[in-house]
mmCIF file with all atom_site columns, C-alpha atoms in Angstrom:
data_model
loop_
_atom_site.group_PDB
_atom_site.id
_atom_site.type_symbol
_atom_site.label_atom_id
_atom_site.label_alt_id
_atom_site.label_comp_id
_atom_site.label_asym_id
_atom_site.label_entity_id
_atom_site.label_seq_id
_atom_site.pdbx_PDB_ins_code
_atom_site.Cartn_x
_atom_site.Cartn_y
_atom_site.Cartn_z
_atom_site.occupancy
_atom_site.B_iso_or_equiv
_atom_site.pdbx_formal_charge
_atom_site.auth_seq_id
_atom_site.auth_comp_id
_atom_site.auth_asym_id
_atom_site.auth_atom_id
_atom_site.pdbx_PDB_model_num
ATOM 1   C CA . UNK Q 1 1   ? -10.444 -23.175 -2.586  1.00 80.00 ? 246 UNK Q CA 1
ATOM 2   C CA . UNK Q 1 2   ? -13.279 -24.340 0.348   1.00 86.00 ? 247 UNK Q CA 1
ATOM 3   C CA . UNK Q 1 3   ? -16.342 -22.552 0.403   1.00 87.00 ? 248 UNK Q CA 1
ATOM 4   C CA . UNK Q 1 4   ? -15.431 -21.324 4.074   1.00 90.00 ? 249 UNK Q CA 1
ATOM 5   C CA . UNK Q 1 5   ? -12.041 -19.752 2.639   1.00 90.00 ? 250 UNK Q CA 1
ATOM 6   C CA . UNK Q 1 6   ? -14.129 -18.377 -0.115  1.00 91.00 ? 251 UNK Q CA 1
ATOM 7   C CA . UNK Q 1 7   ? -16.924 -16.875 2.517   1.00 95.00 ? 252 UNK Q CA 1
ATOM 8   C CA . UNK Q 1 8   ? -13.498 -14.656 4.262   1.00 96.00 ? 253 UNK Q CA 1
ATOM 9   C CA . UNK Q 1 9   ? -12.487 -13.659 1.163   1.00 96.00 ? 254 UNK Q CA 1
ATOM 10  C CA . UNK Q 1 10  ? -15.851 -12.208 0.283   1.00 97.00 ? 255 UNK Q CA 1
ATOM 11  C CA . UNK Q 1 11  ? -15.947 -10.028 3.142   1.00 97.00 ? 256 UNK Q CA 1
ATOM 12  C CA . UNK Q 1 12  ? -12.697 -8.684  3.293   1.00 98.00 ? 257 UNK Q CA 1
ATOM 13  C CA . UNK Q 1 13  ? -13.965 -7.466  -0.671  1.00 97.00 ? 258 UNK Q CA 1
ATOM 14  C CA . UNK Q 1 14  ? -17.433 -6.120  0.499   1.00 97.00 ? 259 UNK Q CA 1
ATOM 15  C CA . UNK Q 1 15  ? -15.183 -4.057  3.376   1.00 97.00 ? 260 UNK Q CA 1
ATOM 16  C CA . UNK Q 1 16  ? -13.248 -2.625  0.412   1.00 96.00 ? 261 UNK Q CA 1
ATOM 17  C CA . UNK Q 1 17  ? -16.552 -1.775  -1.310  1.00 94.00 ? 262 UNK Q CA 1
ATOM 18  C CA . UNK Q 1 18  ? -18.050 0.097   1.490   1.00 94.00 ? 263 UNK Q CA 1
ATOM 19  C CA . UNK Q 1 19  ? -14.907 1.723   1.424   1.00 92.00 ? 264 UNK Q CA 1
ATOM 20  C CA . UNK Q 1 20  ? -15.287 2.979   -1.837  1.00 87.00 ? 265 UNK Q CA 1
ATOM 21  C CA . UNK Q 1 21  ? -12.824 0.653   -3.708  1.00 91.00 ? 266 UNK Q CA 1
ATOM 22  C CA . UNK Q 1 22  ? -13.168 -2.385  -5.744  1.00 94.00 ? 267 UNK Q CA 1
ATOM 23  C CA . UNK Q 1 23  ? -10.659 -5.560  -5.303  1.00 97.00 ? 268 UNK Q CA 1
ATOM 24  C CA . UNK Q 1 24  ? -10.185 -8.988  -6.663  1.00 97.00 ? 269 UNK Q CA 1
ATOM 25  C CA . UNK Q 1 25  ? -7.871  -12.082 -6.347  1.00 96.00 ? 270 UNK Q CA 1
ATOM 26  C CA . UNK Q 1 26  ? -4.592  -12.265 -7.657  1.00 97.00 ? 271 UNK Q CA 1
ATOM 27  C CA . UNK Q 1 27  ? -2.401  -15.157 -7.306  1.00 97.00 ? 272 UNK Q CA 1
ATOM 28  C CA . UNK Q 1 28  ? 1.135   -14.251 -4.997  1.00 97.00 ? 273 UNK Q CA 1
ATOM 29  C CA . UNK Q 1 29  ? 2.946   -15.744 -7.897  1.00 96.00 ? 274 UNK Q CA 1
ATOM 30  C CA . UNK Q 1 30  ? 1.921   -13.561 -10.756 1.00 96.00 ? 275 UNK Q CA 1
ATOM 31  C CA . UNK Q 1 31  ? 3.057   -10.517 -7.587  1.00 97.00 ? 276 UNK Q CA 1
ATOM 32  C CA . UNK Q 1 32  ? 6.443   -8.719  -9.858  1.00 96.00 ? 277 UNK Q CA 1
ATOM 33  C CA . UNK Q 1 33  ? 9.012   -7.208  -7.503  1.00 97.00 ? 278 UNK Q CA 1
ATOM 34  C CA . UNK Q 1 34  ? 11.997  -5.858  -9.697  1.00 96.00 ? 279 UNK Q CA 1
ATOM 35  C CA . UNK Q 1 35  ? 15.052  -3.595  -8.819  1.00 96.00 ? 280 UNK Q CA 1
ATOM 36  C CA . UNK Q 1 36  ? 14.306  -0.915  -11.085 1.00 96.00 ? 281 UNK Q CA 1
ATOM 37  C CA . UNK Q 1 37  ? 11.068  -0.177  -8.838  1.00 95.00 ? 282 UNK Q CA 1
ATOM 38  C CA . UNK Q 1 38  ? 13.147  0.823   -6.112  1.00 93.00 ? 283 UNK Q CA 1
ATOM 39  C CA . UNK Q 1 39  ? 16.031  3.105   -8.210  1.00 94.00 ? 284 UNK Q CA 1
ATOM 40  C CA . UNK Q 1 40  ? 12.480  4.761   -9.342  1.00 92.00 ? 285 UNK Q CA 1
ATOM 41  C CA . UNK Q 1 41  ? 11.962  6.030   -5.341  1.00 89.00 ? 286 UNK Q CA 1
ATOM 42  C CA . UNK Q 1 42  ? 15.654  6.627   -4.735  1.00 89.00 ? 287 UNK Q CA 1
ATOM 43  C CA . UNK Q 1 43  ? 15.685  8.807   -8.294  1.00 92.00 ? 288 UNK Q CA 1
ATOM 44  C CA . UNK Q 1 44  ? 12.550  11.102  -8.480  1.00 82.00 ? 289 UNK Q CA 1
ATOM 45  C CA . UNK Q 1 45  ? 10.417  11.005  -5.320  1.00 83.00 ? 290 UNK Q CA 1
ATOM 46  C CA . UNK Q 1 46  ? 10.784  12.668  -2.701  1.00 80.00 ? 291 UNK Q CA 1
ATOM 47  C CA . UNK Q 1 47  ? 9.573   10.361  0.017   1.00 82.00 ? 292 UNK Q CA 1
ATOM 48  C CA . UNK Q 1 48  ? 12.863  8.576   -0.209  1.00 89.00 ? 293 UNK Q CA 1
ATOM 49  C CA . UNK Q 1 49  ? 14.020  8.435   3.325   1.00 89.00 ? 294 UNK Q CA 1
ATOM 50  C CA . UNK Q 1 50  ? 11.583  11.120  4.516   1.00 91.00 ? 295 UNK Q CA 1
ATOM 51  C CA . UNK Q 1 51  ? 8.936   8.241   5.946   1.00 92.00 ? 296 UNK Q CA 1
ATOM 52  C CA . UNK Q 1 52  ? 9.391   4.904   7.646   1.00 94.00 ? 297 UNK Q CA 1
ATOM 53  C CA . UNK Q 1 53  ? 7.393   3.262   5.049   1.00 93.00 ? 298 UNK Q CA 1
ATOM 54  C CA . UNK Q 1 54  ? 9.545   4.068   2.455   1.00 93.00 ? 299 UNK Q CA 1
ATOM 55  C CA . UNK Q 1 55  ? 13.051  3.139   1.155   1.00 94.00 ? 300 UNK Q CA 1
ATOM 56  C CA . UNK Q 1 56  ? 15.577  2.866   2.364   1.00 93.00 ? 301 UNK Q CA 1
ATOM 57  C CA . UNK Q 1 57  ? 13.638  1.474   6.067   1.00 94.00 ? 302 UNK Q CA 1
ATOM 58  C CA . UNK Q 1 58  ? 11.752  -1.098  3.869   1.00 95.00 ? 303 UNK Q CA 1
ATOM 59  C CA . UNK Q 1 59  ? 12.062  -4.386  2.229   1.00 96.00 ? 304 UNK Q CA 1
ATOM 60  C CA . UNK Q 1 60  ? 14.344  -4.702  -0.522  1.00 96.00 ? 305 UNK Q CA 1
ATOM 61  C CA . UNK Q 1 61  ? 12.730  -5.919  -3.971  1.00 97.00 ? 306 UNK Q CA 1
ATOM 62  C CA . UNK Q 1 62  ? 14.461  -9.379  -3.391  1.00 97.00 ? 307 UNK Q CA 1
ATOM 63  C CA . UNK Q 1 63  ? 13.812  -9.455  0.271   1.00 98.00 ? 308 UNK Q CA 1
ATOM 64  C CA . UNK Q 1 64  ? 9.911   -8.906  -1.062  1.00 98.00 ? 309 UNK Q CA 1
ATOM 65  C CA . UNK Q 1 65  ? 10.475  -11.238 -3.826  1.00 98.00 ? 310 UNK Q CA 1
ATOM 66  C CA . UNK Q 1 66  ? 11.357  -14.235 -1.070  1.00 98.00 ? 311 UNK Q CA 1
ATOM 67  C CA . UNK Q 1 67  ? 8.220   -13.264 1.489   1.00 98.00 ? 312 UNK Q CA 1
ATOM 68  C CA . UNK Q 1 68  ? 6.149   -13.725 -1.682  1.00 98.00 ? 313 UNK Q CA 1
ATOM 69  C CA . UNK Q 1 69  ? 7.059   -17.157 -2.077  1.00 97.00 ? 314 UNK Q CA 1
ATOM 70  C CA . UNK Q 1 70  ? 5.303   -17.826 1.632   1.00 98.00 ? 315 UNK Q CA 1
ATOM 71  C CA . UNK Q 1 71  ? 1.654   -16.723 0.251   1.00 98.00 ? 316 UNK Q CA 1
ATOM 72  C CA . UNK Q 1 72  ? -0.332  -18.648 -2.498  1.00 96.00 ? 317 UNK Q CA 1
ATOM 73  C CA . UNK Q 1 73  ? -2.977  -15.352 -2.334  1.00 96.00 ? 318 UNK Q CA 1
ATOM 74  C CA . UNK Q 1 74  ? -3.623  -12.029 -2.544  1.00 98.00 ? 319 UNK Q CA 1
ATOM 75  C CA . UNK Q 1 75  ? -5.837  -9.865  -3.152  1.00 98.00 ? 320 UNK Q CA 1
ATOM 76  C CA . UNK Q 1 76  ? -5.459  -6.306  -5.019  1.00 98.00 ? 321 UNK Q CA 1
ATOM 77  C CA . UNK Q 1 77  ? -7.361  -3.447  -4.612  1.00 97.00 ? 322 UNK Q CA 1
ATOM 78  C CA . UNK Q 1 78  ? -7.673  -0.534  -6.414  1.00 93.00 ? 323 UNK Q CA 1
ATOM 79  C CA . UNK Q 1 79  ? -9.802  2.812   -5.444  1.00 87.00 ? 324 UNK Q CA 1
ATOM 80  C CA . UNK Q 1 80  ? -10.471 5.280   -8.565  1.00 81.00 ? 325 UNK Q CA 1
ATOM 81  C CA . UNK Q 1 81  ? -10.699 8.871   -8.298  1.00 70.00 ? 326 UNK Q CA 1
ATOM 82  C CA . UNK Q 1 82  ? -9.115  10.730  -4.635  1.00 65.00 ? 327 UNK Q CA 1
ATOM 83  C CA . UNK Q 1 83  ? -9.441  8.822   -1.546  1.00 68.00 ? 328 UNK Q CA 1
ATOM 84  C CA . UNK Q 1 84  ? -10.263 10.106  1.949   1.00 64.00 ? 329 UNK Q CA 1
ATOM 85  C CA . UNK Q 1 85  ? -10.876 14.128  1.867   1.00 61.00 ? 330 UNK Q CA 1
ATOM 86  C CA . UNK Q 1 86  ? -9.069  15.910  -0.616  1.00 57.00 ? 331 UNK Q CA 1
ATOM 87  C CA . UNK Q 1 87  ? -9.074  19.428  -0.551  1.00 60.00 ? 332 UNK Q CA 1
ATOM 88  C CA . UNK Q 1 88  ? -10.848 21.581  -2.542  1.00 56.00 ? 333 UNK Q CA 1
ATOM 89  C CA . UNK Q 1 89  ? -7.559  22.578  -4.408  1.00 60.00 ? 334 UNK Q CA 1
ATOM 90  C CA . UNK Q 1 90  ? -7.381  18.759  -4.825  1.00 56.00 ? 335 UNK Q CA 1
ATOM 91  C CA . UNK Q 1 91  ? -4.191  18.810  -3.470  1.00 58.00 ? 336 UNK Q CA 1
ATOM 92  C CA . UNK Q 1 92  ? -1.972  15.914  -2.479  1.00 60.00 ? 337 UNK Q CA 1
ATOM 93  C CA . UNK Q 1 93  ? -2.423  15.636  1.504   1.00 64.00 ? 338 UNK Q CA 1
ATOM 94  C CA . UNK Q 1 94  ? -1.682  14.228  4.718   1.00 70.00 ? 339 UNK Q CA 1
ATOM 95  C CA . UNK Q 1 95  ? -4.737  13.262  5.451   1.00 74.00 ? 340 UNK Q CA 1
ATOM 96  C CA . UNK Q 1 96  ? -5.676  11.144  1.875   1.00 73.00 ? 341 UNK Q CA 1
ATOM 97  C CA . UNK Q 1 97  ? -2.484  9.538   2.588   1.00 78.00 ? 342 UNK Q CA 1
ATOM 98  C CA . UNK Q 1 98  ? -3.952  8.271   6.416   1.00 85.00 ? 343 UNK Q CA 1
ATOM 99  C CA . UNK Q 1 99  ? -7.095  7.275   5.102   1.00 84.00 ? 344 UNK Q CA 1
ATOM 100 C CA . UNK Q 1 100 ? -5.456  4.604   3.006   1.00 84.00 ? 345 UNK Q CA 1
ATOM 101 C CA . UNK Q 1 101 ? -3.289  3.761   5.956   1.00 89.00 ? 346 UNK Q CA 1
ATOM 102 C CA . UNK Q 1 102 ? -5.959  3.690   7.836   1.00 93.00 ? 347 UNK Q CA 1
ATOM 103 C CA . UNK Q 1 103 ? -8.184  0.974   4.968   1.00 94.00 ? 348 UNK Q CA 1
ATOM 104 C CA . UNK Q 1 104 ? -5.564  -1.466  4.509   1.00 96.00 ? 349 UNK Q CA 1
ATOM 105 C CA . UNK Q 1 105 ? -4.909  -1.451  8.304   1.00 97.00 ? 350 UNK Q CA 1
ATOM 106 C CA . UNK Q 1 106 ? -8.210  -2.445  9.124   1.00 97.00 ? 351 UNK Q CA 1
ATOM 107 C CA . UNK Q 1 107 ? -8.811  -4.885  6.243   1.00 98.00 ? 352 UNK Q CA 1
ATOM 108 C CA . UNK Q 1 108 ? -5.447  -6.399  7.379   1.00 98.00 ? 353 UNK Q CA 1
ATOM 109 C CA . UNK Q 1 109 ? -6.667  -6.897  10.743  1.00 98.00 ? 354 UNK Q CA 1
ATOM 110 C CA . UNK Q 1 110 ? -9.949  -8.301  9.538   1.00 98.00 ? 355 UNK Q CA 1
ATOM 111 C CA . UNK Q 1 111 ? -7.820  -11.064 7.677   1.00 98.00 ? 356 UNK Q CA 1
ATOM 112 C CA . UNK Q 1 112 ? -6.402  -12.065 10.397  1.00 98.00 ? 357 UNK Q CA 1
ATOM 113 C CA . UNK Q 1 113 ? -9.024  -11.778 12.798  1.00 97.00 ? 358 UNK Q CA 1
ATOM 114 C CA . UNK Q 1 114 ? -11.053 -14.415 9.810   1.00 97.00 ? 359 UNK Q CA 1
ATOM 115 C CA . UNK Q 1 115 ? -8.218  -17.021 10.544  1.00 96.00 ? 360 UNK Q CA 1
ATOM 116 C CA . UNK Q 1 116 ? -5.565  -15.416 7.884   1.00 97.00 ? 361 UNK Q CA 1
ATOM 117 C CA . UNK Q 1 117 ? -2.687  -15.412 10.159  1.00 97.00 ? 362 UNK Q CA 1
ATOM 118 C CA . UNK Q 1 118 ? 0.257   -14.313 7.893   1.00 98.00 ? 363 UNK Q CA 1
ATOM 119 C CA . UNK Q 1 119 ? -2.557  -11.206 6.704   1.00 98.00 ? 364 UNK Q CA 1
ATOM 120 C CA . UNK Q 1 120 ? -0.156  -8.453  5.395   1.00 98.00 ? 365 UNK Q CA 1
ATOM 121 C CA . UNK Q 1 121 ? -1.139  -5.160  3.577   1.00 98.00 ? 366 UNK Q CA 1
ATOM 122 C CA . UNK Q 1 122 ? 1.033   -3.398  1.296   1.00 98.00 ? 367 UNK Q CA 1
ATOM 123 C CA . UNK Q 1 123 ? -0.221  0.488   0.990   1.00 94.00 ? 368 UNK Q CA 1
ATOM 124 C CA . UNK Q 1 124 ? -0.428  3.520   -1.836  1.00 88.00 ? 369 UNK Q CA 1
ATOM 125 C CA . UNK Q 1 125 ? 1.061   6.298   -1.520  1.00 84.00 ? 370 UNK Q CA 1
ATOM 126 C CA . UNK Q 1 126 ? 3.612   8.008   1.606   1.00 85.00 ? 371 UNK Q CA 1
ATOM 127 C CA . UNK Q 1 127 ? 2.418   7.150   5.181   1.00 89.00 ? 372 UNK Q CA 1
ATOM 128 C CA . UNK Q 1 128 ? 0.400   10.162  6.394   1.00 86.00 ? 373 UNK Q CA 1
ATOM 129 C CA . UNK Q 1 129 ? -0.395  8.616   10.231  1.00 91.00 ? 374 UNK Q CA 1
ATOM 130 C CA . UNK Q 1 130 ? 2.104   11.465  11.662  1.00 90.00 ? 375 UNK Q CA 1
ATOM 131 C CA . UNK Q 1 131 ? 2.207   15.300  10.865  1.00 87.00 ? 376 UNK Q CA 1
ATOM 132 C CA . UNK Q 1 132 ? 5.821   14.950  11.472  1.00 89.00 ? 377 UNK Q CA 1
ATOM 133 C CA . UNK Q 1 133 ? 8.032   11.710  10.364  1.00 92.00 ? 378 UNK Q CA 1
ATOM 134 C CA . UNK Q 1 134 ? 10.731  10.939  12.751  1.00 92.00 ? 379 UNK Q CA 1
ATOM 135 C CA . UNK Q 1 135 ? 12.521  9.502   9.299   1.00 93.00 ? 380 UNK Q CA 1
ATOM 136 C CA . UNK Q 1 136 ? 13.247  13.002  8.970   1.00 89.00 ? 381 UNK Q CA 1
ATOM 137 C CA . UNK Q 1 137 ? 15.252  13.475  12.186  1.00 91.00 ? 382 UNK Q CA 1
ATOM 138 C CA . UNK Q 1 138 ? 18.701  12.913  12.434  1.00 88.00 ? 383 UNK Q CA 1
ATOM 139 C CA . UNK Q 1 139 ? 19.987  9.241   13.574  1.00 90.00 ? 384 UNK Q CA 1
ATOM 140 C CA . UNK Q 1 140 ? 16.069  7.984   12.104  1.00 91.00 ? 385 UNK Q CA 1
ATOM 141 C CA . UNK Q 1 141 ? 15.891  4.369   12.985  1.00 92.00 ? 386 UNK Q CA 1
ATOM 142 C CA . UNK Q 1 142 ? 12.573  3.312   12.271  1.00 92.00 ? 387 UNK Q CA 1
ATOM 143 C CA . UNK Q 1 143 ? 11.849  1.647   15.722  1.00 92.00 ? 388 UNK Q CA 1
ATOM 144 C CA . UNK Q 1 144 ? 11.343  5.638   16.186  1.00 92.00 ? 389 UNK Q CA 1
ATOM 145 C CA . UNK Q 1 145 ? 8.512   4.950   14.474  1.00 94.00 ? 390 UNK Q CA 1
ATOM 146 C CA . UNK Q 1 146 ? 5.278   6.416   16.735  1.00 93.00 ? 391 UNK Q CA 1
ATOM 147 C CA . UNK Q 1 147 ? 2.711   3.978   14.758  1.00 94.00 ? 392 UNK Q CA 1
ATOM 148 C CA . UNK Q 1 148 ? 4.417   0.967   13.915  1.00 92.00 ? 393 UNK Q CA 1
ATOM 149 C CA . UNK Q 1 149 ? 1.698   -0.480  14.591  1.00 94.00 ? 394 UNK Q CA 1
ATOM 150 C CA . UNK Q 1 150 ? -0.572  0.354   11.430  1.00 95.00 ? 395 UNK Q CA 1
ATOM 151 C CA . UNK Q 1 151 ? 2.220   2.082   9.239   1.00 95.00 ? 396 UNK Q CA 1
ATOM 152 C CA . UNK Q 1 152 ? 2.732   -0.394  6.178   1.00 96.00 ? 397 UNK Q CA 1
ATOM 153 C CA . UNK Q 1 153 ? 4.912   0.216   3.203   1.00 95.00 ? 398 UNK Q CA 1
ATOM 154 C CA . UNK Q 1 154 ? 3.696   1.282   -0.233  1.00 94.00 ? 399 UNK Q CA 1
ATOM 155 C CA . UNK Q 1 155 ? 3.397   -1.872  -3.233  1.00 96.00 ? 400 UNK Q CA 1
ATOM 156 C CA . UNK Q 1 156 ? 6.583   0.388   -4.786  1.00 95.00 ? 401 UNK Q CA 1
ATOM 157 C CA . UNK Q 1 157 ? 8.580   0.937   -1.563  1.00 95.00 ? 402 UNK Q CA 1
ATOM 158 C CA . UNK Q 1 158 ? 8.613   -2.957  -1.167  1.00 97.00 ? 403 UNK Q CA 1
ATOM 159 C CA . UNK Q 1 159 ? 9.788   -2.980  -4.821  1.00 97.00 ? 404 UNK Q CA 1
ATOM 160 C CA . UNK Q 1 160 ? 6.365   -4.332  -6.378  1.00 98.00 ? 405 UNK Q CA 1
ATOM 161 C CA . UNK Q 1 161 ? 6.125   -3.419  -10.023 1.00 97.00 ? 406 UNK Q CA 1
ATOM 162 C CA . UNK Q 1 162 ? 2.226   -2.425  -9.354  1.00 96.00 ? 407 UNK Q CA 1
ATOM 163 C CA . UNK Q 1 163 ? 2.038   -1.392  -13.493 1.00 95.00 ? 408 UNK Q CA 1
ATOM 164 C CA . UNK Q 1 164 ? 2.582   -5.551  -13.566 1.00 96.00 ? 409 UNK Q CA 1
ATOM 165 C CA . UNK Q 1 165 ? 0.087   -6.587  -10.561 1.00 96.00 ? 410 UNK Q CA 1
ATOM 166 C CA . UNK Q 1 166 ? -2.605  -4.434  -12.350 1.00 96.00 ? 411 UNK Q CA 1
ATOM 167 C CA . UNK Q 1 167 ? -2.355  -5.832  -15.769 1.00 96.00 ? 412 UNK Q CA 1
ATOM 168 C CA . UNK Q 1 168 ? -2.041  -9.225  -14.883 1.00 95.00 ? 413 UNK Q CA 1
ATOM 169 C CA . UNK Q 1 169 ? -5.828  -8.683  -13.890 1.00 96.00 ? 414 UNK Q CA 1
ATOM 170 C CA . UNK Q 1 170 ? -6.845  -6.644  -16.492 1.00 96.00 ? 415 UNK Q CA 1
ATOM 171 C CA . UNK Q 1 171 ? -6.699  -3.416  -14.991 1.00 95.00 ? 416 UNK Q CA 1
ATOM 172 C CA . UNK Q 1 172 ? -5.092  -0.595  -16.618 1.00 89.00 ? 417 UNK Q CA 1
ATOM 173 C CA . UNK Q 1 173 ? -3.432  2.572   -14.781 1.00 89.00 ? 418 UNK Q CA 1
ATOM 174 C CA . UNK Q 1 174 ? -3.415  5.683   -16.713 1.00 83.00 ? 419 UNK Q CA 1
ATOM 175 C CA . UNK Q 1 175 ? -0.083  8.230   -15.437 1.00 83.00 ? 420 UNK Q CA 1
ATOM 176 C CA . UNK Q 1 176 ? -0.407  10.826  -12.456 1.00 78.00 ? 421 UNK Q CA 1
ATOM 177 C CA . UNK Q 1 177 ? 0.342   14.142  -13.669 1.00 79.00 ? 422 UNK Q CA 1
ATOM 178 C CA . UNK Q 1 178 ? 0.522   17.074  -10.930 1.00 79.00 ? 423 UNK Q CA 1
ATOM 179 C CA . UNK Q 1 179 ? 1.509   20.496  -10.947 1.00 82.00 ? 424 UNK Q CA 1
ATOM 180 C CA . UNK Q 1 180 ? 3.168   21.825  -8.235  1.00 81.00 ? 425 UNK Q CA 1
ATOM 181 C CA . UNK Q 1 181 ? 2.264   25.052  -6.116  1.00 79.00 ? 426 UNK Q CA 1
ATOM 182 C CA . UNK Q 1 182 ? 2.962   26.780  -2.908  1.00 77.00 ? 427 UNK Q CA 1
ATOM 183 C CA . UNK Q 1 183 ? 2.411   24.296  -0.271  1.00 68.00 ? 428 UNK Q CA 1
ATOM 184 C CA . UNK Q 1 184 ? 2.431   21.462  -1.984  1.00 69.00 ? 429 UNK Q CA 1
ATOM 185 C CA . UNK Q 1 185 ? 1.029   19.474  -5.480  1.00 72.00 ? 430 UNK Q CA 1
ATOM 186 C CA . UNK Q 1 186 ? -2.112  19.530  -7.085  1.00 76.00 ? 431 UNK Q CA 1
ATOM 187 C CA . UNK Q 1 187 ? -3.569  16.512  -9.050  1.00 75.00 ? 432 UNK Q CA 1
ATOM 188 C CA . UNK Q 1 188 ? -4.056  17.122  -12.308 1.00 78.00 ? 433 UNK Q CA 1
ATOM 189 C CA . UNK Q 1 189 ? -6.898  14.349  -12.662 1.00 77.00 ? 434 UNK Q CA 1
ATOM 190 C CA . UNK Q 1 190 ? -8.450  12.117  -10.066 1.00 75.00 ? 435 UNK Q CA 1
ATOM 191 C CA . UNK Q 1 191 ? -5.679  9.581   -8.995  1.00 78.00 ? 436 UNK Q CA 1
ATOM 192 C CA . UNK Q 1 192 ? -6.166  5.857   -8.863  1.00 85.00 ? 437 UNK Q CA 1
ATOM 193 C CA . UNK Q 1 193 ? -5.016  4.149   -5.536  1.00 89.00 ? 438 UNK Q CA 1
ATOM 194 C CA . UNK Q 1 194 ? -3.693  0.609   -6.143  1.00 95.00 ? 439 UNK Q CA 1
ATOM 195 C CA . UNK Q 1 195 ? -3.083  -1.552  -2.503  1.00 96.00 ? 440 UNK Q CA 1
ATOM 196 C CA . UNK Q 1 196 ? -2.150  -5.218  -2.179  1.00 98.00 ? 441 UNK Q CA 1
ATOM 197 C CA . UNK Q 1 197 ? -3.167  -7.612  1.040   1.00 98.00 ? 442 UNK Q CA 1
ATOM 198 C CA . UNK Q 1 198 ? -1.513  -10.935 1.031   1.00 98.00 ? 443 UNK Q CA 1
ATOM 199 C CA . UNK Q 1 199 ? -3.727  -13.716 2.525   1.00 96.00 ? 444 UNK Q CA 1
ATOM 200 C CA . UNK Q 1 200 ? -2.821  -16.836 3.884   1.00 92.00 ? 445 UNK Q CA 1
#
């Protein structure tokens, strides 16, 4: 890789840092999409159709599969303990759900801005841009979408395995428990946020 290319990729890393995450390079090719991935959001989550940035308005797993064939690099990122401003109740919320939006939106738009044309971020977690999802509405097509602009899928809507993406770099995820009360679901332990940005 030249020293120049090696200069962008350093910054895009020390963004993620002041963020409060850590990330590091992972080749597109060790990147594992795989069908299962997606049965796992249409069986047992209940984002499934309830936000443009999940199934069924995104990528299949081999329509992912083929746009990672176009990238030789990546880089994954991975924030530990609750992102954004989590409640006291440490509750699952709207607004820990934007702040990632919100990361990988500008970090995708410094890529490109540092000559990475084909920059594309893959989020964690639901899209929380909106209070209310159009997805929900009746007749949803997702050019109803009111922030298009910075909503990107999850690495598991797009049918990346992200259990895979993590080990292949020698980081290991523990599993999410939370217990759910009225108004929504509380974590059970601090959650670990895993995001991928293909560079090219």
């Amino acid at each position: 890789m030249k020293p120049e290319k090696e200069d962008k990729i350093a910054e895009l890393v020390r963004f993620v840092v002041e963020k409060g995450g850590e990330a590091t390079m992972i080749p597109a090719k060790d990147i594992v999409t795989a069908e299962w991935v997606r049965q796992k959001c249409l069986f047992g989550c209940g984002g499934f159709g309830r936000r443009f940035s999940c199934p069924p308005y995104t990528l299949t797993p081999s329509e992912t599969r083929k746009v990672l064939k176009e990238y030789k690099t990546a880089l994954l990122i991975k924030f530990l303990g609750d992102v954004g401003e989590p409640t006291p109740e440490r509750l699952v919320s709207r607004d820990m759900t934007a702040y990632v939006q919100n990361v990988m939106y500008e970090l995708e738009t410094m890529a490109f801005s540092a000559g990475f044309y084909k920059a594309f971020a893959y989020t964690g977690h639901q899209c929380g841009l909106c209070k209310h999802c159009t997805a929900k509405d009746e007749d949803a097509d997702i050019t109803n979408c009111m922030n298009r602009r910075k909503m990107r899928p999850s690495m598991e809507a797009a049918g990346i395995d992200v259990y895979a993406a993590c080990a292949s770099v020698g980081w290991s995820l523990d599993i999410l428990s939370c217990t759910n009360v009225p108004g929504g679901s509380v974590l059970d332990s601090p959650m670990t946020t895993v995001m991928l940005l293909l560079i090219e």
